[in-house]
Amino acid sequence: METLLEILSDLVPGVQFEGRTDLVESGDLDSLKILNLISDISDEFDVTIPVGEVVPENFDSPEAIMALINKLQK
């Protein structure tokens, strides 16, 4: 989770991510940032995120993003 939080902080400096459940709704993660995040996640965690998994529910919180990563690593 720490690695993911570092990726998020680098992508959107100055935003508090821990405990958040509204990253997409609030606009902190817009479509362009999500695309960049997917690229960073792919590089760091060696996973490919299918297009069908790119839905707001999977990116609304660090926990949801980490759950997606864990699911794809299995």
XYZ file of C-alpha atoms in Angstrom:
74
model
C 0.000 0.000 0.000
C 2.891 2.343 0.758
C 4.184 2.059 -2.808
C 0.724 2.853 -4.181
C 0.408 5.899 -1.922
C 3.811 7.121 -3.156
C 2.679 6.697 -6.773
C -0.525 8.625 -6.045
C 1.362 11.402 -4.233
C 3.785 11.774 -7.144
C 0.875 11.875 -9.582
C -1.196 14.407 -7.624
C 1.059 16.303 -5.193
C -0.499 17.873 -2.131
C -3.557 15.620 -1.980
C -4.254 13.480 1.083
C -5.118 9.993 -0.176
C -5.347 7.908 2.982
C -8.906 7.295 4.128
C -10.421 8.766 0.952
C -13.296 7.111 -0.917
C -14.096 9.870 -3.411
C -10.956 10.255 -5.525
C -12.792 10.087 -8.855
C -15.913 11.944 -7.739
C -13.853 14.783 -6.234
C -11.826 15.140 -9.426
C -8.524 14.383 -7.721
C -8.228 11.476 -10.157
C -9.531 12.498 -13.567
C -9.354 10.354 -16.698
C -5.873 11.502 -17.697
C -4.483 10.931 -14.195
C -6.104 7.490 -14.116
C -4.365 6.605 -17.394
C -1.044 7.738 -15.940
C -1.782 5.825 -12.743
C -2.536 2.657 -14.725
C 0.815 2.992 -16.483
C 2.648 3.487 -13.182
C 0.822 0.544 -11.587
C 1.661 -1.661 -14.563
C 5.343 -0.787 -14.254
C 5.561 -1.052 -10.474
C 3.332 -4.071 -9.814
C 3.790 -5.935 -13.133
C 0.061 -6.176 -13.844
C -2.083 -5.279 -16.839
C -5.348 -3.557 -16.023
C -8.025 -4.592 -18.547
C -10.245 -1.863 -19.987
C -13.281 -3.453 -18.295
C -11.692 -2.817 -14.879
C -11.252 0.918 -15.532
C -14.379 1.996 -13.693
C -14.718 4.660 -10.980
C -15.383 2.086 -8.260
C -11.902 0.622 -8.762
C -10.201 4.021 -8.424
C -12.247 5.832 -5.757
C -9.913 4.895 -2.901
C -6.387 3.615 -2.366
C -7.922 0.461 -0.872
C -10.014 -0.158 -4.007
C -6.979 0.374 -6.231
C -4.895 -1.992 -4.091
C -7.692 -4.607 -4.153
C -7.691 -4.395 -7.955
C -3.908 -4.818 -8.055
C -4.081 -7.811 -5.705
C -6.845 -9.384 -7.790
C -4.823 -8.974 -10.984
C -1.655 -10.376 -9.415
C -3.376 -13.705 -8.670
